[in-house]
Coordinates of N, CA and C and ligand atoms in Angstrom, one line a residue:
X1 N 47.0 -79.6 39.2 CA 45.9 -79.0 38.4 C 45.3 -80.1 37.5
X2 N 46.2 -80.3 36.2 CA 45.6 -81.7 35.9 C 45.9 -83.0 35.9
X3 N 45.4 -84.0 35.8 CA 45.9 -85.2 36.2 C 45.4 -86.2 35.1
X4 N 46.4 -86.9 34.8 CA 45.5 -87.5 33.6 C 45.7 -89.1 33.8
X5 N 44.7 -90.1 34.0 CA 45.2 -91.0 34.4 C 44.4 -92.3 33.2
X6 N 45.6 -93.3 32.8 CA 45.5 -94.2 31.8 C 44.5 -93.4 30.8
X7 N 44.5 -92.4 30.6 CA 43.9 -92.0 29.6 C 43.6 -92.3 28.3
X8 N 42.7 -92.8 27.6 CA 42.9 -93.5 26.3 C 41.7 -92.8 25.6
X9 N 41.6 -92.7 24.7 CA 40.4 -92.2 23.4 C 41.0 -93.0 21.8
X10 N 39.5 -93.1 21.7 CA 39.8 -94.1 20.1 C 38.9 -93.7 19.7
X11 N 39.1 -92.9 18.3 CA 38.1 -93.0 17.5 C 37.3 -94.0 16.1
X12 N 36.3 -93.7 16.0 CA 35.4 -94.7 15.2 C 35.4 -95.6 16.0
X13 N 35.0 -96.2 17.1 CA 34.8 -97.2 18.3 C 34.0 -98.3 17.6
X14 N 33.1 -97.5 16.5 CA 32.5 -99.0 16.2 C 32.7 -99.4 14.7
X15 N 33.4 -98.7 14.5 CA 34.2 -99.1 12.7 C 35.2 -100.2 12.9
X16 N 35.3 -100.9 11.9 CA 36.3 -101.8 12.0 C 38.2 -100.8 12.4
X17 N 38.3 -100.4 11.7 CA 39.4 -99.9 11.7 C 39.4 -98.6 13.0
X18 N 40.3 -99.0 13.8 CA 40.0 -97.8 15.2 C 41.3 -96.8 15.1
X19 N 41.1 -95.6 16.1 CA 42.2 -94.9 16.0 C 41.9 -94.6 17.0
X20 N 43.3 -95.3 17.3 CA 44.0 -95.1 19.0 C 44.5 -93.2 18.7
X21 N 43.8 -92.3 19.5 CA 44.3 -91.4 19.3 C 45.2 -91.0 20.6
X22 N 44.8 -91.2 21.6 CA 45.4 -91.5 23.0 C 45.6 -93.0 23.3
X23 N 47.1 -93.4 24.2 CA 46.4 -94.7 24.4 C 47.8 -94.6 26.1
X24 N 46.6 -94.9 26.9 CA 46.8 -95.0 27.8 C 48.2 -94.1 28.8
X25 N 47.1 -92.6 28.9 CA 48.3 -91.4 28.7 C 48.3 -91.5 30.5
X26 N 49.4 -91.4 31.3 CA 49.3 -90.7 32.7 C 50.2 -90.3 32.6
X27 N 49.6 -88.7 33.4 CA 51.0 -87.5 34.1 C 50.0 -86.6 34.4
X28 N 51.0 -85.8 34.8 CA 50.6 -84.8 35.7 C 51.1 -83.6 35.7
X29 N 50.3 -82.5 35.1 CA 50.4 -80.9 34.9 C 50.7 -80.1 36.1
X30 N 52.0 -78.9 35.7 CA 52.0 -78.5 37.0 C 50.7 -77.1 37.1
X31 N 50.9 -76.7 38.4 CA 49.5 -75.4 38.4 C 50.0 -74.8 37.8
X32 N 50.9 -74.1 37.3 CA 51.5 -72.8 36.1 C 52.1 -73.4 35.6
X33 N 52.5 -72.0 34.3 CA 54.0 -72.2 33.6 C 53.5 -72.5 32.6
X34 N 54.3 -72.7 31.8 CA 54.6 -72.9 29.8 C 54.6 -74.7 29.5
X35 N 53.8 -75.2 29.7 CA 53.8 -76.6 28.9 C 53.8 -76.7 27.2
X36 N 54.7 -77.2 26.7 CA 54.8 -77.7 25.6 C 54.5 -79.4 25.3
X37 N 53.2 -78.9 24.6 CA 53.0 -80.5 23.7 C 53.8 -81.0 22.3
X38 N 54.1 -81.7 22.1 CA 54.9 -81.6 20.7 C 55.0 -82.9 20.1
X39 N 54.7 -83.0 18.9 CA 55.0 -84.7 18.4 C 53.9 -84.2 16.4
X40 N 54.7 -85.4 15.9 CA 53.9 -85.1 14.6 C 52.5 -84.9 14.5
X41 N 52.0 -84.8 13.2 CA 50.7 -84.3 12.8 C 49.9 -85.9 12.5
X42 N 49.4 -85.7 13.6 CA 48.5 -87.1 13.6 C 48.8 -87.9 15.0
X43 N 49.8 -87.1 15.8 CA 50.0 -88.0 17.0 C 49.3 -88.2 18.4
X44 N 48.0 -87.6 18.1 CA 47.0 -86.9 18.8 C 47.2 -85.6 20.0
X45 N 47.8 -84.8 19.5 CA 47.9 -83.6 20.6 C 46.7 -82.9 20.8
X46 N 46.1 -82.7 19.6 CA 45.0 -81.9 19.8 C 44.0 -82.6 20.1
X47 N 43.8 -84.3 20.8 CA 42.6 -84.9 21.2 C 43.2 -84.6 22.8
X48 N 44.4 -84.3 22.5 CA 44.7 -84.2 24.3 C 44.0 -83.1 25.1
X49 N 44.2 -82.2 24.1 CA 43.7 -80.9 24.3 C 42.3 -80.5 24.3
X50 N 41.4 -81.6 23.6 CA 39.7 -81.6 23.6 C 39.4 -82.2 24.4
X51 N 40.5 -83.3 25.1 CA 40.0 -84.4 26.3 C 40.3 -83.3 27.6
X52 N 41.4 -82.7 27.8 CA 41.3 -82.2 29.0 C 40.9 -81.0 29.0
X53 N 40.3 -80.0 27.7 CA 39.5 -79.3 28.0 C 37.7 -79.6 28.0
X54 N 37.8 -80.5 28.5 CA 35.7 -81.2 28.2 C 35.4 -81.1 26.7
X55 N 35.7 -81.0 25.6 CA 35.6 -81.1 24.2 C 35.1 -81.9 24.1
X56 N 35.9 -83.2 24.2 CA 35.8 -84.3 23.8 C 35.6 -85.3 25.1
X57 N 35.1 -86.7 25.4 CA 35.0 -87.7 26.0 C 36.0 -89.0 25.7
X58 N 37.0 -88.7 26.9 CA 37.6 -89.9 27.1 C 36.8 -91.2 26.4
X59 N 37.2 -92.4 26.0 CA 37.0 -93.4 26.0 C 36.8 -94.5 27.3
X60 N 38.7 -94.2 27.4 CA 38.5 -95.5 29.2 C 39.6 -94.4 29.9
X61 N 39.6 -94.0 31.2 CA 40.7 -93.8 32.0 C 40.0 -92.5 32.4
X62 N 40.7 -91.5 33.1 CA 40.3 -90.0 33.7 C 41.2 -89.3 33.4
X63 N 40.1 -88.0 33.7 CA 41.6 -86.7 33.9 C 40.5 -85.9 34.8
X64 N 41.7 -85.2 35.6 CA 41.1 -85.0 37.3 C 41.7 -83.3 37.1
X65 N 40.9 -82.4 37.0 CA 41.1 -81.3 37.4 C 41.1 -80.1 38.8
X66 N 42.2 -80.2 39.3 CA 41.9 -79.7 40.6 C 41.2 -80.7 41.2
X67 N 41.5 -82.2 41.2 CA 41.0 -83.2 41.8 C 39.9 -83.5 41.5
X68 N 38.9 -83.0 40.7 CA 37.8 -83.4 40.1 C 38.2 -84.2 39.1
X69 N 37.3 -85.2 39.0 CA 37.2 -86.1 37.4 C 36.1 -85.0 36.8
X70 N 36.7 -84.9 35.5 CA 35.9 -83.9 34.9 C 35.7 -84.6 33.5
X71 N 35.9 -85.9 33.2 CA 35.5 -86.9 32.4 C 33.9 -87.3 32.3
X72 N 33.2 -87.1 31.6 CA 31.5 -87.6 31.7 C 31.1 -86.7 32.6
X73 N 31.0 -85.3 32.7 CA 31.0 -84.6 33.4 C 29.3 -83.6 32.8
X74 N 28.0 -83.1 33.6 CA 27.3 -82.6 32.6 C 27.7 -81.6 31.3
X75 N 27.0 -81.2 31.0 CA 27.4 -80.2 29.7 C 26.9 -79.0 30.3
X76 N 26.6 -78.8 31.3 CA 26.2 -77.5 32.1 C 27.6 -76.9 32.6
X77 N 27.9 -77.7 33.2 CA 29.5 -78.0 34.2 C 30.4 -77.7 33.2
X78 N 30.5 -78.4 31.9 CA 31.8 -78.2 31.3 C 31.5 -76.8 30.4
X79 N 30.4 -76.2 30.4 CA 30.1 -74.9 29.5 C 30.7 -73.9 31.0
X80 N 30.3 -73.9 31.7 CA 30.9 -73.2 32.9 C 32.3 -73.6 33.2
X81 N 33.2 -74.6 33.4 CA 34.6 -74.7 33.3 C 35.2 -73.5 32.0
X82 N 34.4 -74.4 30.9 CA 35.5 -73.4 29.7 C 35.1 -71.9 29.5
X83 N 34.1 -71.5 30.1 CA 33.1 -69.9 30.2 C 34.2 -69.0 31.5
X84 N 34.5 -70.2 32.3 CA 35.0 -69.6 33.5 C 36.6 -69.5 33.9
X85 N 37.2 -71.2 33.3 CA 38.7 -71.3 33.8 C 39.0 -71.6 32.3
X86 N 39.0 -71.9 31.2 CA 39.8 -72.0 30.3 C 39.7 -71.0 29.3
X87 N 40.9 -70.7 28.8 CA 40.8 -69.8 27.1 C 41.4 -70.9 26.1
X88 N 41.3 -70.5 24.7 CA 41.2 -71.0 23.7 C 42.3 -70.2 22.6
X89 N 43.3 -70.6 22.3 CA 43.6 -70.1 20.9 C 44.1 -70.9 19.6
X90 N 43.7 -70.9 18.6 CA 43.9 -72.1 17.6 C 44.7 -71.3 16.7
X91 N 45.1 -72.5 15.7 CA 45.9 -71.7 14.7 C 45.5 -71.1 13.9
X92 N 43.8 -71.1 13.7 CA 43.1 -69.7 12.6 C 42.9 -69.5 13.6
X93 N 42.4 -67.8 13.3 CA 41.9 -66.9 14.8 C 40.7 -67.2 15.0
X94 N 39.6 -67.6 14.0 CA 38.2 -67.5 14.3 C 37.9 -66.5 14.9
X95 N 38.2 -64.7 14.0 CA 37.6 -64.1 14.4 C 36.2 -63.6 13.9
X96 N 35.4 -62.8 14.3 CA 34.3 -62.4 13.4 C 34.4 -61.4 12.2
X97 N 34.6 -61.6 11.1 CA 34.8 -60.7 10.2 C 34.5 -59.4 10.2
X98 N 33.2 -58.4 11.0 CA 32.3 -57.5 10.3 C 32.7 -57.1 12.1
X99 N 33.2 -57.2 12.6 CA 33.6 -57.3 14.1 C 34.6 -56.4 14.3
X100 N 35.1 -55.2 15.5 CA 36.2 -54.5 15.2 C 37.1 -55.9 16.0
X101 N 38.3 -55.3 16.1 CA 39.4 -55.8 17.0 C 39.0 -56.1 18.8
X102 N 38.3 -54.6 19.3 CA 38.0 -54.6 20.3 C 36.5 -55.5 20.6
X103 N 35.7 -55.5 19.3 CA 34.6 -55.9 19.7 C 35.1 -57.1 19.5
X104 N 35.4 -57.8 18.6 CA 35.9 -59.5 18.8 C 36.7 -59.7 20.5
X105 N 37.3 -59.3 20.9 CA 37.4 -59.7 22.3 C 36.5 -59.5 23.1
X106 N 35.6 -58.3 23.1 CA 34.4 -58.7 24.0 C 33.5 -59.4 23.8
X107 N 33.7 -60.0 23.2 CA 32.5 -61.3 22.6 C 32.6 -61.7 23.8
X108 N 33.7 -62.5 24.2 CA 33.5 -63.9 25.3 C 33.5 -63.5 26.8
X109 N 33.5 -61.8 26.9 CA 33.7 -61.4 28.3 C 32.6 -62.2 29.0
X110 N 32.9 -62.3 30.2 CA 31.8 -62.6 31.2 C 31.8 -61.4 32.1
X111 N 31.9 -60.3 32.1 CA 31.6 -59.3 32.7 C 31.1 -57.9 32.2
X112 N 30.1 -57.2 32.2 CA 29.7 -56.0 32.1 C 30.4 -55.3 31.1
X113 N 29.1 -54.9 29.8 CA 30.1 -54.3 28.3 C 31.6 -53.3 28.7
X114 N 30.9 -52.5 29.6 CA 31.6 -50.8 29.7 C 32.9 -51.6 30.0
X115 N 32.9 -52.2 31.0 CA 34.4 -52.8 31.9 C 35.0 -53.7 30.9
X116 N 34.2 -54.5 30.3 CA 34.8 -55.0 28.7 C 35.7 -54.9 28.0
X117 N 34.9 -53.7 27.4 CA 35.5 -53.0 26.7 C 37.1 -52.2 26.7
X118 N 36.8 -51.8 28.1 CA 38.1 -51.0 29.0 C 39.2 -52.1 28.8
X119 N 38.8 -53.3 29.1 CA 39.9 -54.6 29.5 C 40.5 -54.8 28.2
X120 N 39.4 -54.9 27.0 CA 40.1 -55.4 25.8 C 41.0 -54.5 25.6
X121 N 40.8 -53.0 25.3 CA 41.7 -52.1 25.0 C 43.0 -52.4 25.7
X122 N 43.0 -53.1 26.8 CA 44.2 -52.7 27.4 C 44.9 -54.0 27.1
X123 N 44.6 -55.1 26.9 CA 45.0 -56.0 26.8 C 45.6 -55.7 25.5
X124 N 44.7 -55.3 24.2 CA 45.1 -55.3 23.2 C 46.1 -54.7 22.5
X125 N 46.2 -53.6 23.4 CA 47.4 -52.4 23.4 C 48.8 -53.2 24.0
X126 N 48.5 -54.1 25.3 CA 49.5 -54.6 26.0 C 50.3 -55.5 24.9
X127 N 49.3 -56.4 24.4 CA 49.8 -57.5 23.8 C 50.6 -56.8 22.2
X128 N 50.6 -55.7 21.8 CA 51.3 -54.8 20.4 C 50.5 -54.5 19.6
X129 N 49.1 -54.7 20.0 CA 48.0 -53.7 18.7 C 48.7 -52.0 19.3
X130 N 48.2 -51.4 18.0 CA 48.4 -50.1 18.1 C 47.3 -49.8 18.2
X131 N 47.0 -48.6 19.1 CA 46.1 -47.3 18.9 C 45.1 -47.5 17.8
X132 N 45.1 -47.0 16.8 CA 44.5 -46.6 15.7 C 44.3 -48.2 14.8
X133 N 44.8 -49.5 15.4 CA 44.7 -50.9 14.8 C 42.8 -51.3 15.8
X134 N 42.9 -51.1 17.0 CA 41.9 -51.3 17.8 C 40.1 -51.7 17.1
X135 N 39.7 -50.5 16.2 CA 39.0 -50.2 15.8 C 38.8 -50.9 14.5
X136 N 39.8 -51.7 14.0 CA 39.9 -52.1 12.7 C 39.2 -53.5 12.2
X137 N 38.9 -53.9 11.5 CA 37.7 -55.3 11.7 C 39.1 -56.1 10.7
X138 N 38.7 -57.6 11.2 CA 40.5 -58.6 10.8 C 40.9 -58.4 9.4
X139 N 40.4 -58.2 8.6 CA 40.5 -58.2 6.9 C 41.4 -56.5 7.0
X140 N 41.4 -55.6 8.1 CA 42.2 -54.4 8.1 C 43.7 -55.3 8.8
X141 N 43.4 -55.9 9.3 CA 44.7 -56.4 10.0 C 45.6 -57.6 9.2
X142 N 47.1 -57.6 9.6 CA 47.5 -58.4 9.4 C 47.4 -59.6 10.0
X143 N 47.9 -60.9 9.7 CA 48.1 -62.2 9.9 C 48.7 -62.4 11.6
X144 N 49.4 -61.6 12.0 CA 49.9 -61.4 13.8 C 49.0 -60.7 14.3
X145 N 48.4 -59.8 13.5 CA 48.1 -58.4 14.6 C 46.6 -59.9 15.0
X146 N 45.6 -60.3 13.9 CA 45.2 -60.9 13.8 C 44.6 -62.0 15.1
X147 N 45.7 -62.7 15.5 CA 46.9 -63.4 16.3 C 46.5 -63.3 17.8
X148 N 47.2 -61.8 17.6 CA 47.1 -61.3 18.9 C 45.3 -60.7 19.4
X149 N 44.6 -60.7 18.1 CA 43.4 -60.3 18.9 C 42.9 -61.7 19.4
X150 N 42.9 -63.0 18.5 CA 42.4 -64.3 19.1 C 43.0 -64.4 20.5
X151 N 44.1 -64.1 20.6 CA 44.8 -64.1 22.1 C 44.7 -63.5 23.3
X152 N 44.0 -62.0 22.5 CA 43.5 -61.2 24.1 C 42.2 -61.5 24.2
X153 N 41.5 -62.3 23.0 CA 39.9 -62.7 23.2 C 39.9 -64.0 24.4
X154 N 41.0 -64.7 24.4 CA 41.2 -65.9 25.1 C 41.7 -65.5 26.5
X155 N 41.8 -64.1 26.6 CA 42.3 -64.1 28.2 C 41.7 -63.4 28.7
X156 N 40.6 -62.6 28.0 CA 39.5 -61.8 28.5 C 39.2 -61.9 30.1
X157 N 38.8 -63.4 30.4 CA 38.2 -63.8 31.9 C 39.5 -64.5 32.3
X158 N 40.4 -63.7 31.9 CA 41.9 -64.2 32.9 C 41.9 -65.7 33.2
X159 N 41.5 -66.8 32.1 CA 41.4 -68.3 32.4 C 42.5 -69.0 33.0
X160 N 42.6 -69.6 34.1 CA 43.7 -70.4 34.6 C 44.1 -71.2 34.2
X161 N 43.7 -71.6 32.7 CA 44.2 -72.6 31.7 C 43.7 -72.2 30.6
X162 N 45.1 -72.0 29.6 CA 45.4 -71.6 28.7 C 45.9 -72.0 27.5
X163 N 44.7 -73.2 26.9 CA 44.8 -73.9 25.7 C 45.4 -73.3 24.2
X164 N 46.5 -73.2 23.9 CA 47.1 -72.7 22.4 C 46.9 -74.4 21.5
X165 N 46.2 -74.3 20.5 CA 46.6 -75.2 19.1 C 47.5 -74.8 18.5
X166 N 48.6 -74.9 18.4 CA 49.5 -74.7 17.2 C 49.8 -72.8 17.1
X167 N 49.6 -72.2 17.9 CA 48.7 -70.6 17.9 C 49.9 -69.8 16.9
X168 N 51.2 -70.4 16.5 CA 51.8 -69.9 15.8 C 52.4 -70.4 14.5
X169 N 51.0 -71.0 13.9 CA 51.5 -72.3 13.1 C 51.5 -71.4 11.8
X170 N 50.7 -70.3 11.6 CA 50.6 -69.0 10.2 C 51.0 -68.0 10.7
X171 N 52.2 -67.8 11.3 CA 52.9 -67.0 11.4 C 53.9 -67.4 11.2
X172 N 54.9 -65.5 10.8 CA 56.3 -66.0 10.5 C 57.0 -65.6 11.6
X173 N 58.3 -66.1 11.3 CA 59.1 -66.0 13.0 C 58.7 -65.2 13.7
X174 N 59.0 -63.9 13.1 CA 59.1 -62.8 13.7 C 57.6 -62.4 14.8
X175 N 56.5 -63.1 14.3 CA 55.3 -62.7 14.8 C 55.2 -64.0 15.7
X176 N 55.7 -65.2 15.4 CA 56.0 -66.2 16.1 C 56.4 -66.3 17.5
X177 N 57.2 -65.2 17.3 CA 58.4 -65.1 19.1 C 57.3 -64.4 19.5
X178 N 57.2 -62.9 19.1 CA 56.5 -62.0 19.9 C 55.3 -62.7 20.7
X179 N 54.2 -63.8 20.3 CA 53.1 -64.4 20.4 C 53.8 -65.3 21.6
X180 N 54.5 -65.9 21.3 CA 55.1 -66.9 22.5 C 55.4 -65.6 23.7
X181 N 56.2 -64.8 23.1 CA 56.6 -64.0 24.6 C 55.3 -63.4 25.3
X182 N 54.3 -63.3 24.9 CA 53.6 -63.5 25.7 C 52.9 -64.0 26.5
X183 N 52.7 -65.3 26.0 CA 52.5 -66.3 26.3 C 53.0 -67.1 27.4
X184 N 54.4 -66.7 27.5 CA 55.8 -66.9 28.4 C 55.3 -66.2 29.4
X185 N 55.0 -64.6 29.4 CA 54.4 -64.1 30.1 C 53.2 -64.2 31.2
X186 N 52.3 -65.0 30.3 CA 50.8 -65.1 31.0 C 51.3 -66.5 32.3
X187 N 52.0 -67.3 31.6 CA 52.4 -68.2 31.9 C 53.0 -68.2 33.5
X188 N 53.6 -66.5 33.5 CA 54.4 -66.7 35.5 C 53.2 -67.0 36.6
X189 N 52.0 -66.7 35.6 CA 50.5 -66.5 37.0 C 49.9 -68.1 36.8
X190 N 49.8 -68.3 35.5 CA 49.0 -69.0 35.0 C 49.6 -70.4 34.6
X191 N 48.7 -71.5 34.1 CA 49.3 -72.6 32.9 C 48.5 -72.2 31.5
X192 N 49.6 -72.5 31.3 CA 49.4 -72.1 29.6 C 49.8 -73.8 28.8
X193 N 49.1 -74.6 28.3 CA 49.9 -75.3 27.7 C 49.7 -75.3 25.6
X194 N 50.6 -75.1 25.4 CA 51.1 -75.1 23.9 C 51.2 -76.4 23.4
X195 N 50.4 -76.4 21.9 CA 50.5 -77.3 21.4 C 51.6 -77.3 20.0
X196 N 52.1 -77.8 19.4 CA 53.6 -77.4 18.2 C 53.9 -78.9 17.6
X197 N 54.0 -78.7 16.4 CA 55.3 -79.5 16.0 C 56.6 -79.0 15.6
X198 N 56.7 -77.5 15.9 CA 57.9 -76.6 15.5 C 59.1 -77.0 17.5
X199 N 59.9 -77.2 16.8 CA 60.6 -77.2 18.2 C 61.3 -76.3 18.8
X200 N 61.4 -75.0 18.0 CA 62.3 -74.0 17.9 C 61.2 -73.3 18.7
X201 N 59.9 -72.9 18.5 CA 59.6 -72.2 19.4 C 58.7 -72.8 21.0
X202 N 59.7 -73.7 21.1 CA 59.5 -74.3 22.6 C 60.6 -74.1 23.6
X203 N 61.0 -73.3 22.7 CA 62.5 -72.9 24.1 C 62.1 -72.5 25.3
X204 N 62.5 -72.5 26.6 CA 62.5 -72.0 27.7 C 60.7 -72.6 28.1
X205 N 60.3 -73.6 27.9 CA 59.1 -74.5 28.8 C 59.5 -74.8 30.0
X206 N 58.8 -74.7 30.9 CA 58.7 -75.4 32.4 C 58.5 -76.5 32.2
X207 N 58.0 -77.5 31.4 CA 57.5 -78.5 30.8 C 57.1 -79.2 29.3
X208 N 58.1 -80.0 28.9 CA 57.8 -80.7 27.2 C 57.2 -81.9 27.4
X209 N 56.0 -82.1 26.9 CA 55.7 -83.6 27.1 C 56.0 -84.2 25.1
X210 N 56.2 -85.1 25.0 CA 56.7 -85.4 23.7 C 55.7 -86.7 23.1
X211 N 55.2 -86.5 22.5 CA 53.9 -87.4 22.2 C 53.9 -87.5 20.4
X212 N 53.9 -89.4 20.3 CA 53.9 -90.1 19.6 C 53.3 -91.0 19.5
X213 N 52.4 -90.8 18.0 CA 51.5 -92.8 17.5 C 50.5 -92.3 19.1
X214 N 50.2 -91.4 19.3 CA 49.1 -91.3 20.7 C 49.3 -92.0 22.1
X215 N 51.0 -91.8 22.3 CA 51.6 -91.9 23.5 C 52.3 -91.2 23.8
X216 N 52.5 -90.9 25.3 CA 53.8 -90.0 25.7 C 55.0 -90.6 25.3
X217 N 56.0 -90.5 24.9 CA 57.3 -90.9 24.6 C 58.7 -90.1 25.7
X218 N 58.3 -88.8 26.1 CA 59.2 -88.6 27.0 C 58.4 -87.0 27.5
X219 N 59.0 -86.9 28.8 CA 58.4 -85.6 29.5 C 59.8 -84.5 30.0
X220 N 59.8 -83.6 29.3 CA 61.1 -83.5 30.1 C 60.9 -81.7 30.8
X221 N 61.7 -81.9 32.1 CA 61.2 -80.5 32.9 C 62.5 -80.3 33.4
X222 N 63.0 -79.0 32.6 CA 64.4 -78.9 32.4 C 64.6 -78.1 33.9
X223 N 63.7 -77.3 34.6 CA 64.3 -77.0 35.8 C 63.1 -76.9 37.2
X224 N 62.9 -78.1 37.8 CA 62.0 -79.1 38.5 C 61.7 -78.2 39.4
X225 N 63.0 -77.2 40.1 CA 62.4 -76.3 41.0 C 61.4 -75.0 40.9
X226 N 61.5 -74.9 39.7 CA 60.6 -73.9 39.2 C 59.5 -73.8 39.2
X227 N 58.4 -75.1 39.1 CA 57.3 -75.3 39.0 C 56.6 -76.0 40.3
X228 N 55.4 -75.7 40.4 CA 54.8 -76.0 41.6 C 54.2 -77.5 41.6
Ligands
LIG301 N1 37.1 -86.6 14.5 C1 37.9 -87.6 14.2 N2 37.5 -88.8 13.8 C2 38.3 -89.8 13.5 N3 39.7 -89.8 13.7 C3 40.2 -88.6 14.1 C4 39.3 -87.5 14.4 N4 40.1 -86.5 14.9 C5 41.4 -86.9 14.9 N5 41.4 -88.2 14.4 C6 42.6 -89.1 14.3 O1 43.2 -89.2 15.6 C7 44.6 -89.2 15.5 C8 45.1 -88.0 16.4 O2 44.7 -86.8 15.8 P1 45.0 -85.4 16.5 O3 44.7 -85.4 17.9 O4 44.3 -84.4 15.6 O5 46.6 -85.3 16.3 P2 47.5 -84.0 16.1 O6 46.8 -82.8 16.8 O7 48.8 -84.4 16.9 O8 47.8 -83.8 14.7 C9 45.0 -89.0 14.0 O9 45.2 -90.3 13.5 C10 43.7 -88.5 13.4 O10 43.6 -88.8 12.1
LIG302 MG1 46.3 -81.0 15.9

């Protein structure tokens, strides 16, 4: 699925002082499953995550999507990749304040309101909104419930890549696990990869890549047969 080859990005290119935020990353993502990124705050995970979602532009090297280089790619093409195969969840929700629960997920549908609508509900109920929480605009909701609406807004068009920032970094355990276990879940069809500096909730990954100073430092895939 992805492929990332000598990957490198530096920012301020023309400042004296550079930051190697990537430097010279290759490996190779399986088609599904639970990837875990993990390394301190500043070790560039989240440029990993703008580079191989079209965010951001490589510096020198590629990353090959389903065999495409999708590196300097138009901005027509990369609005249609992330419209079509990727979702998004960060560690604020970015939801719309004045927005119910259900209408904040159909924001990003790409399909017809009525059928929308239907999907959020179900999603949203799947994922532990209640009933009578649906209707509620985020300032009614808690900090998880919250959570979970950025999360069913991100799988609306069922994306086959499944960008989390930190997605459990303002929550507490308890809303922590439940968000992962879903996650875990979307993960049997899908790739999902997770970004963290918590290591506790990276248990049971198909895949850890461990990234430091804007290098891989170790990859580890605790059971090889599992993943495609
Ligand atoms: N827009 C930017 N301009 C300049 N430097 C940046 C920018 N974004 C991130 N950096 C720097 O790049 C490095 C990696 O950052 P980031 O990818 O955000 O790491 P992480 O997500 O692991 O905390 C850090 O040194 C950070 O300060
Ligand atoms: Mg980050």
């Amino acid at each position: 699925m992805f492929e990332l080859k000598n990957a490198t990005m530096i920012y301020d290119m023309d400042k004296e002082e550079k930051v190697y935020a990537m430097r010279n990353i290759s490996l190779q993502l399986p088609d599904k499953g639970l990837v875990g990124i993990i390394g301190p705050s500043g070790s560039g995970k989240s440029t990993m995550m703008y580079t191989m979602s079209t965010m951001k532009n490589l510096t020198s090297g590629e990353i090959l999507y389903n065999g495409k280089p999708i590196t300097n790619i138009k901005e027509s093409e990369r609005q249609t990749l992330r419209r079509d195969e990727f979702g998004f969840i960060f560690q604020r929700h970015y939801l719309v304040p004045y927005l119910t629960a259900v209408e904040n997920a159909v924001l990003a549908a790409n399909c017809p309101k009525k059928e929308a609508v239907e999907k959020a509900r179900k999603i949203l109920l799947d994922i532990g909104l209640k009933k009578n929480e649906l209707d509620k605009i985020p300032a009614k909701l808690s900090g998880g419930q919250r959570q979970r609406v950025a999360i069913a807004r991100a799988m609306m068009n069922d994306p086959k890549v499944l960008f989390a920032d930190e997605p459990t970094a303002s929550l507490d355990h308890e809303n922590a696990y439940l968000v992962m276990d879903r996650l875990r879940e979307y993960a049997m069809e899908r790739l999902v990869i997770v970004i963290t500096h918590d290591h506790s909730i990276l248990k049971s990954t198909d895949m850890t890549i461990e990234v430091w100073d804007g290098s891989v430092s170790a990859v580890k895939v605790p059971d090889a047969t599992k993943i495609a």
